[in-house]
PDB file of C-alpha atoms and ligand atoms in Angstrom:
ATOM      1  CA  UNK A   1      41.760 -16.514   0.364  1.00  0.00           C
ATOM      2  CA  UNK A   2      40.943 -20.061   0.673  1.00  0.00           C
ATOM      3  CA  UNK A   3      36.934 -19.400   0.437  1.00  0.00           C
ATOM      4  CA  UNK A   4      36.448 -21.675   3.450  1.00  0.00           C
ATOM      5  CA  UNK A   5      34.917 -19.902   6.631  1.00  0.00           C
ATOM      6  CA  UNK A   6      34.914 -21.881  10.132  1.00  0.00           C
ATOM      7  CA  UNK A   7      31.539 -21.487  11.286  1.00  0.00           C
ATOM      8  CA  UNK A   8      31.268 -20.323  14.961  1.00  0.00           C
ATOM      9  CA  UNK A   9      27.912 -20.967  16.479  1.00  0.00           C
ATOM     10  CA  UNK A  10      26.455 -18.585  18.759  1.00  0.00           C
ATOM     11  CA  UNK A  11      25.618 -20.137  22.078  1.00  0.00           C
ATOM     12  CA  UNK A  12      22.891 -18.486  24.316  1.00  0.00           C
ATOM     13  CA  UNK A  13      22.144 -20.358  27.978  1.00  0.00           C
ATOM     14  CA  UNK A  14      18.946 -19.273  29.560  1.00  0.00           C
ATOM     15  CA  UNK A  15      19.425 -20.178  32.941  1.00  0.00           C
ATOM     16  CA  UNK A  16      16.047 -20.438  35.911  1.00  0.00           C
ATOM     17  CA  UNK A  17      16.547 -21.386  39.069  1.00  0.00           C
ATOM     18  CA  UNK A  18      14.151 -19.630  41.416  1.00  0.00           C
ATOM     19  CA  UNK A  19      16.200 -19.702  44.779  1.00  0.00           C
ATOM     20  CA  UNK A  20      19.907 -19.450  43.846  1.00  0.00           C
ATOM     21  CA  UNK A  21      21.284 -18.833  47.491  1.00  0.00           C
ATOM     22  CA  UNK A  22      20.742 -22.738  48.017  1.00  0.00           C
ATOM     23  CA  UNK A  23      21.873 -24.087  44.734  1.00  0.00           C
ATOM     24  CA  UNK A  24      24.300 -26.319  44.503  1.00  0.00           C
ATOM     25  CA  UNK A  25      24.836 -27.543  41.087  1.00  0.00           C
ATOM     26  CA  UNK A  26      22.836 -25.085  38.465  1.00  0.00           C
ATOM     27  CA  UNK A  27      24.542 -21.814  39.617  1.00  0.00           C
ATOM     28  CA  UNK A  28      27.866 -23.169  39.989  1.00  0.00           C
ATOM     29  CA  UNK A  29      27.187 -24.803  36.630  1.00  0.00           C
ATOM     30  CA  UNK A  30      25.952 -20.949  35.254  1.00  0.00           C
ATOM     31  CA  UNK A  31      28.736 -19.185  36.749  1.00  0.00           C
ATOM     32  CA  UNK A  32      31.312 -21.607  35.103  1.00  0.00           C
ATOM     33  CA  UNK A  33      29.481 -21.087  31.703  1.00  0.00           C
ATOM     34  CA  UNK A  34      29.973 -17.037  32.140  1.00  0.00           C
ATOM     35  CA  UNK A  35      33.798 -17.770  32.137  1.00  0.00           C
ATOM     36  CA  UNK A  36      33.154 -19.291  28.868  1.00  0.00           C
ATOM     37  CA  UNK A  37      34.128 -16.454  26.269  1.00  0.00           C
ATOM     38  CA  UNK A  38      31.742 -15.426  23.726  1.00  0.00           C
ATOM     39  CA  UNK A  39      28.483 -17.391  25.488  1.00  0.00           C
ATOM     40  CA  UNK A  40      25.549 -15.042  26.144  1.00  0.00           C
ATOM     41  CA  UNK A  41      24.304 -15.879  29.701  1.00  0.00           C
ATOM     42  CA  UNK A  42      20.843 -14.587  31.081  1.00  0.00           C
ATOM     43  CA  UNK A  43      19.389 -15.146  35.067  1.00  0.00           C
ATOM     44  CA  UNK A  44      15.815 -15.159  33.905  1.00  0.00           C
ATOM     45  CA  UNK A  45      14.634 -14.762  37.437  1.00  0.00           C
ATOM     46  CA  UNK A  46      17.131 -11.910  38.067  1.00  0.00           C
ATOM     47  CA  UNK A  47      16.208 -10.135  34.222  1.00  0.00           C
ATOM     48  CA  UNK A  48      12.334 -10.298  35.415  1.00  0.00           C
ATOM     49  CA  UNK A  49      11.679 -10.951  39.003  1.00  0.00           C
ATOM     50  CA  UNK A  50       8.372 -10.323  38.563  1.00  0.00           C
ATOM     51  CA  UNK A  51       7.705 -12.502  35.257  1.00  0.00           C
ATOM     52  CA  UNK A  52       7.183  -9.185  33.625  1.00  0.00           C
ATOM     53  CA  UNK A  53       9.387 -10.701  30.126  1.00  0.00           C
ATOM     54  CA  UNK A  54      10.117  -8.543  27.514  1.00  0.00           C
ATOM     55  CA  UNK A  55       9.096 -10.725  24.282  1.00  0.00           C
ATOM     56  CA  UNK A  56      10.992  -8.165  21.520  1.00  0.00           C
ATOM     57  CA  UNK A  57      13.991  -8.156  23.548  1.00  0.00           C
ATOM     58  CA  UNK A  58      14.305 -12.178  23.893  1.00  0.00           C
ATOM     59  CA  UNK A  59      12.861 -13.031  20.479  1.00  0.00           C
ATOM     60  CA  UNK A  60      15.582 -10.638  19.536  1.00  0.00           C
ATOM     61  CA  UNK A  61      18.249 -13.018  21.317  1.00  0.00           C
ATOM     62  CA  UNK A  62      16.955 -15.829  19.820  1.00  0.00           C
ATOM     63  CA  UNK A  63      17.725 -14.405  16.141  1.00  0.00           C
ATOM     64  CA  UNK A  64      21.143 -13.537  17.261  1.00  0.00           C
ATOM     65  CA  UNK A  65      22.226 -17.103  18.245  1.00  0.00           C
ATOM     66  CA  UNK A  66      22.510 -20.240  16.494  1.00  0.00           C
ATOM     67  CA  UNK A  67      22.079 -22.276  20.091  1.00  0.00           C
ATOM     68  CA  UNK A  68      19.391 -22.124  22.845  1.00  0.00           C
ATOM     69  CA  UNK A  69      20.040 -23.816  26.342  1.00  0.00           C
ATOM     70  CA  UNK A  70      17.642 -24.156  28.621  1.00  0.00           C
ATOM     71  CA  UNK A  71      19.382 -24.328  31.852  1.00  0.00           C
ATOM     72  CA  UNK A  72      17.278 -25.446  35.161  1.00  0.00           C
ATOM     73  CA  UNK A  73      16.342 -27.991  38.084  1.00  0.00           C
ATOM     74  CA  UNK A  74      13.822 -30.601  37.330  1.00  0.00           C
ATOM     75  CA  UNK A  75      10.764 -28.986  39.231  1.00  0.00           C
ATOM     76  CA  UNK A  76       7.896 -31.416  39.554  1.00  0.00           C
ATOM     77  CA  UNK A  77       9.519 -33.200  36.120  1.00  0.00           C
ATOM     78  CA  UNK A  78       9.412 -30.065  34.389  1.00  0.00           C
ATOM     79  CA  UNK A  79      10.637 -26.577  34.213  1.00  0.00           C
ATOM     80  CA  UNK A  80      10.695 -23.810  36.977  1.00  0.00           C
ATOM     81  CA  UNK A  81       7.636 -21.924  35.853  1.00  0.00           C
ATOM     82  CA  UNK A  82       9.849 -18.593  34.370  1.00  0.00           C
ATOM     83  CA  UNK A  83      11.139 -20.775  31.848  1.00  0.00           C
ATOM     84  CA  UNK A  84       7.199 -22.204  30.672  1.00  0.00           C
ATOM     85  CA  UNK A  85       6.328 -18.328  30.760  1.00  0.00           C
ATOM     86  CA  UNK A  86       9.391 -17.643  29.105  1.00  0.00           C
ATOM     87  CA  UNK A  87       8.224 -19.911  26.111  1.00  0.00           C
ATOM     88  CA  UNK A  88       4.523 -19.460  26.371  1.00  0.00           C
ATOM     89  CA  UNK A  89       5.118 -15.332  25.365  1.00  0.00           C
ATOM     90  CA  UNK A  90       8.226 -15.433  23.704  1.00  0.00           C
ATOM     91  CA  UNK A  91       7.529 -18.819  20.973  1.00  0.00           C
ATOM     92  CA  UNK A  92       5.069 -16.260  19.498  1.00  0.00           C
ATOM     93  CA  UNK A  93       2.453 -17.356  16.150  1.00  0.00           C
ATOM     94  CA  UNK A  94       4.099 -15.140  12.952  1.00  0.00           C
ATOM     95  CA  UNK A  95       7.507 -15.591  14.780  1.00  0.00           C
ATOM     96  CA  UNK A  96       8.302 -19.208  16.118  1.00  0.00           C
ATOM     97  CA  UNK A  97       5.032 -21.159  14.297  1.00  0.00           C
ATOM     98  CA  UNK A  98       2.361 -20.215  12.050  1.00  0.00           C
ATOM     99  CA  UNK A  99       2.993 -20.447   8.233  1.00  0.00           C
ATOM    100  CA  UNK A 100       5.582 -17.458   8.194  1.00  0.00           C
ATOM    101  CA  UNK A 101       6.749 -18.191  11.871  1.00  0.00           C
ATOM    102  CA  UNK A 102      10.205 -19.195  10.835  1.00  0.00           C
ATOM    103  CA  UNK A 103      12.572 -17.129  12.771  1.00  0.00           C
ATOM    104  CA  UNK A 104      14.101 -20.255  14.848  1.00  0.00           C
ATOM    105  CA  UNK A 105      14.035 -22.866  11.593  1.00  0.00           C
ATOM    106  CA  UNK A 106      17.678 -24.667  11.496  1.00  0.00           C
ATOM    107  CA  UNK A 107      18.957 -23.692  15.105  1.00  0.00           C
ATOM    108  CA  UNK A 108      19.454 -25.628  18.182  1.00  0.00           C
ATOM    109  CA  UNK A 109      17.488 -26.486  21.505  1.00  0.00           C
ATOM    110  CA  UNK A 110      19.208 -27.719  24.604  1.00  0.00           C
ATOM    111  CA  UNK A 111      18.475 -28.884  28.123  1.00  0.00           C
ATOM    112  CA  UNK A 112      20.940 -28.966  31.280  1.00  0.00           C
ATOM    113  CA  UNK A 113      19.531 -29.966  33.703  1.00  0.00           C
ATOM    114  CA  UNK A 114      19.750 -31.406  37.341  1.00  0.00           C
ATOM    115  CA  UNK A 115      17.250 -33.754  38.971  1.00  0.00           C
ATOM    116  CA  UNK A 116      17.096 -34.664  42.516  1.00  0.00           C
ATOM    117  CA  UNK A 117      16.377 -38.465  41.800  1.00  0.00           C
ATOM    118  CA  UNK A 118      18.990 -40.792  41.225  1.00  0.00           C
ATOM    119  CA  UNK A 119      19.079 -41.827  37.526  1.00  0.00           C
ATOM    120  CA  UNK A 120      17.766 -45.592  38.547  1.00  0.00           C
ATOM    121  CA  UNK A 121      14.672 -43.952  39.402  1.00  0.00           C
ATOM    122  CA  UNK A 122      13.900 -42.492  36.163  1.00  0.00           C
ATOM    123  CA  UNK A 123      13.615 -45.938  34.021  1.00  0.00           C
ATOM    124  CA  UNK A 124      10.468 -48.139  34.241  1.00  0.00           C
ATOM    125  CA  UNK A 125       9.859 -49.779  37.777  1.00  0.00           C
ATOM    126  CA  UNK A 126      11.421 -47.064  39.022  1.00  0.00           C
ATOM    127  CA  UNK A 127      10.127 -44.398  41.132  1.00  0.00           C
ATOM    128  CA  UNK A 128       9.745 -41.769  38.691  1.00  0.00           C
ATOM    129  CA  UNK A 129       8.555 -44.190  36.163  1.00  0.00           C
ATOM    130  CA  UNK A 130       9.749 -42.596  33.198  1.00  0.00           C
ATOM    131  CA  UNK A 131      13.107 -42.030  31.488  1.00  0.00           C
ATOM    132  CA  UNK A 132      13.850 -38.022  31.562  1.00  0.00           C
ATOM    133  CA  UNK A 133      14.278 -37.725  27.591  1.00  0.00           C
ATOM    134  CA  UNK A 134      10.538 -38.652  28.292  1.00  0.00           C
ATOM    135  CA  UNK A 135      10.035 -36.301  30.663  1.00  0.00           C
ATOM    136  CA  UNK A 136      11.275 -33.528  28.864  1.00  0.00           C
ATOM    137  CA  UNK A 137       8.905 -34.841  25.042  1.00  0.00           C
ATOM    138  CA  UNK A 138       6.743 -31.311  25.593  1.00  0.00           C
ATOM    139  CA  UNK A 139      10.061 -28.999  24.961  1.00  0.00           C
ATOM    140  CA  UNK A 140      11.346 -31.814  22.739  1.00  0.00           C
ATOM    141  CA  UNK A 141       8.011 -31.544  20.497  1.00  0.00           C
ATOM    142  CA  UNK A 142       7.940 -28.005  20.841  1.00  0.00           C
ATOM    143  CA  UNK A 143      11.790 -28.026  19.297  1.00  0.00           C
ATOM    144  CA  UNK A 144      10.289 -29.848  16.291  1.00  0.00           C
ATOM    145  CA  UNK A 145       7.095 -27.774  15.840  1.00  0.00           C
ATOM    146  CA  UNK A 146       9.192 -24.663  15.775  1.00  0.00           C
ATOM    147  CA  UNK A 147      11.893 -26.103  13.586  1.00  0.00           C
ATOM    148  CA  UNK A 148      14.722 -26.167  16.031  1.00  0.00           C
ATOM    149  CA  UNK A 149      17.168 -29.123  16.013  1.00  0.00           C
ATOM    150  CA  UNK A 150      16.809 -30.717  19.613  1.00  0.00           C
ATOM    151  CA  UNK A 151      19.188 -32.184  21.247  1.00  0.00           C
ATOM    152  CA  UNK A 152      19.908 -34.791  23.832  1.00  0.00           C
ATOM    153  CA  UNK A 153      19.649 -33.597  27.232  1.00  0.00           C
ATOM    154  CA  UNK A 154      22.875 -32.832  29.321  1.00  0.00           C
ATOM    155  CA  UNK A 155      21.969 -34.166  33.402  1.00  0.00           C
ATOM    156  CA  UNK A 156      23.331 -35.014  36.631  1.00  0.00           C
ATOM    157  CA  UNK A 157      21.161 -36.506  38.796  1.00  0.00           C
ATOM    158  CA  UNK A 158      21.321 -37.255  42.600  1.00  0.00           C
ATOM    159  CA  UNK A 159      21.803 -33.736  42.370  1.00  0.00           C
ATOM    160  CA  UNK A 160      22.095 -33.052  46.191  1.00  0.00           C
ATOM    161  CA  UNK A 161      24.631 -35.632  46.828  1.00  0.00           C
ATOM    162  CA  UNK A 162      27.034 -34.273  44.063  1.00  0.00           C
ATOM    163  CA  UNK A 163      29.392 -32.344  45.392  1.00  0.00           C
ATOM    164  CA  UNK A 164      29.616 -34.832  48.482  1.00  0.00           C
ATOM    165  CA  UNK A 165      30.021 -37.883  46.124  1.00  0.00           C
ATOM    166  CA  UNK A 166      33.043 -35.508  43.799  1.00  0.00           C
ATOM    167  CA  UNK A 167      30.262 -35.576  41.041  1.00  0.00           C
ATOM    168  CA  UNK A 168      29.842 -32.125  40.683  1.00  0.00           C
ATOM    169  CA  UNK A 169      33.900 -30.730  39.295  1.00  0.00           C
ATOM    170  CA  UNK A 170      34.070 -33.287  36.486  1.00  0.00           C
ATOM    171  CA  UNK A 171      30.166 -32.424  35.415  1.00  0.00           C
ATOM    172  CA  UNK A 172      30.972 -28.858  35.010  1.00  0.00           C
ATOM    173  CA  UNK A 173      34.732 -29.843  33.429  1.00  0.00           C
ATOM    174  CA  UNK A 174      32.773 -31.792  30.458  1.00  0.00           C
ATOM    175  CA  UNK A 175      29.771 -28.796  30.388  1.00  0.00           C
ATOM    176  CA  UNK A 176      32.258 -26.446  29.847  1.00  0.00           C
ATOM    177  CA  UNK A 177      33.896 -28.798  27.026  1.00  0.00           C
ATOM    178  CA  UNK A 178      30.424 -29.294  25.489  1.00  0.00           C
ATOM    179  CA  UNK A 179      29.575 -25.889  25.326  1.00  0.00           C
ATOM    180  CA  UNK A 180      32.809 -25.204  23.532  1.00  0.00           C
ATOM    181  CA  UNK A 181      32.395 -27.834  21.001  1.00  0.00           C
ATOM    182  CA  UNK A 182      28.491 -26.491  20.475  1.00  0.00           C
ATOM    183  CA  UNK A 183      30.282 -23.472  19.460  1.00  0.00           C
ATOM    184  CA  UNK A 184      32.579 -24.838  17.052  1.00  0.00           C
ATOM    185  CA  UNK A 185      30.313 -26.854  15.520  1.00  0.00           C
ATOM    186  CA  UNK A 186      32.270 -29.950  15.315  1.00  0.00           C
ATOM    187  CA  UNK A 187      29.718 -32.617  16.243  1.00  0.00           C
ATOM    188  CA  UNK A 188      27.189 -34.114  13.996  1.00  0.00           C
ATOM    189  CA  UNK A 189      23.759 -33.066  15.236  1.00  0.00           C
ATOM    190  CA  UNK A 190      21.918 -35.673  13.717  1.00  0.00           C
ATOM    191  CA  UNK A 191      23.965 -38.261  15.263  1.00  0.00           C
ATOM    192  CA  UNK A 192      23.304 -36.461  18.463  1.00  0.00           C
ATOM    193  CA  UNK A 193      19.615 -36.450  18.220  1.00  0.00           C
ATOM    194  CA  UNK A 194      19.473 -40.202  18.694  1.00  0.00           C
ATOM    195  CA  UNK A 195      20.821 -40.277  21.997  1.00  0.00           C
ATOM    196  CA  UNK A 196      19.067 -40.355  25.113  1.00  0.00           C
ATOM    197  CA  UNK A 197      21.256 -38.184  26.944  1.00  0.00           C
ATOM    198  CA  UNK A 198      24.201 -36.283  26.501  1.00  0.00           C
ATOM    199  CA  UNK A 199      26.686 -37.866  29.273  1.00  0.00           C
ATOM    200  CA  UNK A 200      26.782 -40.375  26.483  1.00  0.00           C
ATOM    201  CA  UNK A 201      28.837 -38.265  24.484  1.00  0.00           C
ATOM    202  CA  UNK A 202      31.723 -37.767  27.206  1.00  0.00           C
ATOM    203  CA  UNK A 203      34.667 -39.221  25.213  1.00  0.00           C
ATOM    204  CA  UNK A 204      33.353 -37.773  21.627  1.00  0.00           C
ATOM    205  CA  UNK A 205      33.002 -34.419  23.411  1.00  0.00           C
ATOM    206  CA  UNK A 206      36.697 -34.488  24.867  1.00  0.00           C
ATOM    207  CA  UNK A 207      37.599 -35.826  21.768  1.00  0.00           C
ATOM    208  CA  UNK A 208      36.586 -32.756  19.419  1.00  0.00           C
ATOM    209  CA  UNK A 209      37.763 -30.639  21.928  1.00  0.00           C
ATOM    210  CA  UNK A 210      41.529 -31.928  23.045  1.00  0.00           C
TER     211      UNK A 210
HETATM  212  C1  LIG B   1       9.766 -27.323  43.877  1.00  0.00           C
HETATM  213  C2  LIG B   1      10.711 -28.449  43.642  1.00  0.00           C
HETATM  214  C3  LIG B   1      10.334 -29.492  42.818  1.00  0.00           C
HETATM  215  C4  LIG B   1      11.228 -30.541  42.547  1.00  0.00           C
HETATM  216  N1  LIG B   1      10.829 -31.532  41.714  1.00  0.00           N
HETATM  217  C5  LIG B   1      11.711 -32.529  41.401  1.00  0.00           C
HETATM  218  C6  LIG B   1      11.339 -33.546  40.490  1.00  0.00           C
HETATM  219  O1  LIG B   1      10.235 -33.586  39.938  1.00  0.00           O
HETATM  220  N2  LIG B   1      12.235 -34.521  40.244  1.00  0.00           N
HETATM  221  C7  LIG B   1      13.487 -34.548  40.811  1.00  0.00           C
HETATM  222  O2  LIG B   1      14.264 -35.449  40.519  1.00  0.00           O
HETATM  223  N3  LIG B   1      13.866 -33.574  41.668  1.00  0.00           N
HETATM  224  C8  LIG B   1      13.009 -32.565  41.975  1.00  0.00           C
HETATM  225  N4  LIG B   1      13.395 -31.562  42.818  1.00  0.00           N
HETATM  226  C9  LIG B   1      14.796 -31.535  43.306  1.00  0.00           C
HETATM  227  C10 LIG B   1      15.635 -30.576  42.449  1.00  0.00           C
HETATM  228  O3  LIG B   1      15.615 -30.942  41.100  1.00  0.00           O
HETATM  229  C11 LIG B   1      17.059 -30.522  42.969  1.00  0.00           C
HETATM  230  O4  LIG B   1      17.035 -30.059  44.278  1.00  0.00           O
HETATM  231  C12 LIG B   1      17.903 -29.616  42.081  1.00  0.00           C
HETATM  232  O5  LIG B   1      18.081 -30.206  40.830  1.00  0.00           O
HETATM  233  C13 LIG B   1      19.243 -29.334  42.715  1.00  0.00           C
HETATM  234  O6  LIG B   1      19.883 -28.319  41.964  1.00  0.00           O
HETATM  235  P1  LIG B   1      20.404 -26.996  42.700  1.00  0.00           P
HETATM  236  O7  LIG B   1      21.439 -27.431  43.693  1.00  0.00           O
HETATM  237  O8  LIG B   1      20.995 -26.138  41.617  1.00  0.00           O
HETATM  238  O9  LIG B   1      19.219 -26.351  43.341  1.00  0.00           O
HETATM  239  C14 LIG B   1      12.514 -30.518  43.139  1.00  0.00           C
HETATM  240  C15 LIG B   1      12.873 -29.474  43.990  1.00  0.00           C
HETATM  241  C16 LIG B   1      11.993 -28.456  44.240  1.00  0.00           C
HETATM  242  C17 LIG B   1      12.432 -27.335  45.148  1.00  0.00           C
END
């Protein structure tokens, strides 16, 4: 026995997207991530239409993998509102925070996510103002606060246009690479971390996983 164990992470994608029968890029982007063996994939809009979440049930998921995705459209530069509901009952005091709220310490948050503006317009002087690492600083804070390693957001933007403009194939190509290097564990998460965004780490990903 050599003693040395390959690590496989467990990769969980909790996808929201409230009106699936006119997405374009999420659910295609979901569906391809269910072909993905051994990645636990959950419609939060389908598991509780009516925002009804079952707290035990998805703290339990969290303790059972070592990766979190938070899959979703930029809505009003922030979540679709089952995913803020999802973390306002589920990040619970005693389990997430709080001085014995440890559960998540050491694992890893993740956002993919589409946004209808074009990436110019999320930079200063454009129209958005803001970069969207910015945007997303209240689930990047709430990473840190619950000791979860955050990492750089994975996004195509000019969402609509995508599949038009040929965008949309190679984005779900180097998701489905990503995800399968997050479950190997072969990339350095603290080099990660001081990325802006993910599409950054196109050749490393391809790399690791070729
Ligand atoms: C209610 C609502 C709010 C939106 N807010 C934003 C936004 O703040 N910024 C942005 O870039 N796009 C925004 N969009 C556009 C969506 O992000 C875009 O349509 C989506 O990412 C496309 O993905 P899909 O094809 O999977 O639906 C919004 C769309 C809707 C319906």
């Amino acid at each position: 026995m050599s003693g040395f164990t390959m690590k496989n992470n467990k990769v969980l994608i909790l996808f929201a997207h409230p009106a699936q029968s006119r997405s374009e890029v999420n659910l295609p982007l979901f569906r391809a991530s269910q072909r993905i063996k051994g990645v636990t994939c959950v419609d939060l809009y389908a598991e509780y239409p009516r925002f009804r979440i079952d707290i035990k049930r998805e703290q339990q998921r969290l303790l059972d993998h070592d990766v979190v995705i938070f899959m979703f459209p930029l809505f009003w530069y922030s979540t679709p509102s089952i995913l803020k509901e999802w973390q306002d009952l589920v990040l619970e005091y005693g389990f997430a925070y709080g001085s014995e709220g440890n559960a998540l310490h050491g694992k890893t948050l993740m956002c993919a996510i589409s946004a209808g503006g074009a990436q110019e317009a999320y930079q200063r002087g454009g129209i958005n103002h803001y970069h969207i690492d910015e945007l997303l600083t209240p689930i990047e804070r709430t990473a840190a606060l619950i000791g979860m390693n955050y990492l750089p957001p994975y996004v195509l933007f000019h969402a609509r246009t995508a599949a038009d403009e040929q965008r949309l194939t190679p984005h779900i190509e180097q998701w489905q690479s990503i995800v399968s290097t997050l479950q190997s564990n072969e990339l350095d998460c603290n080099a990660l971390k001081a990325l802006p965004m993910f599409q950054e780490l196109q050749n490393i990903a391809k790399g690791v996983t070729q």
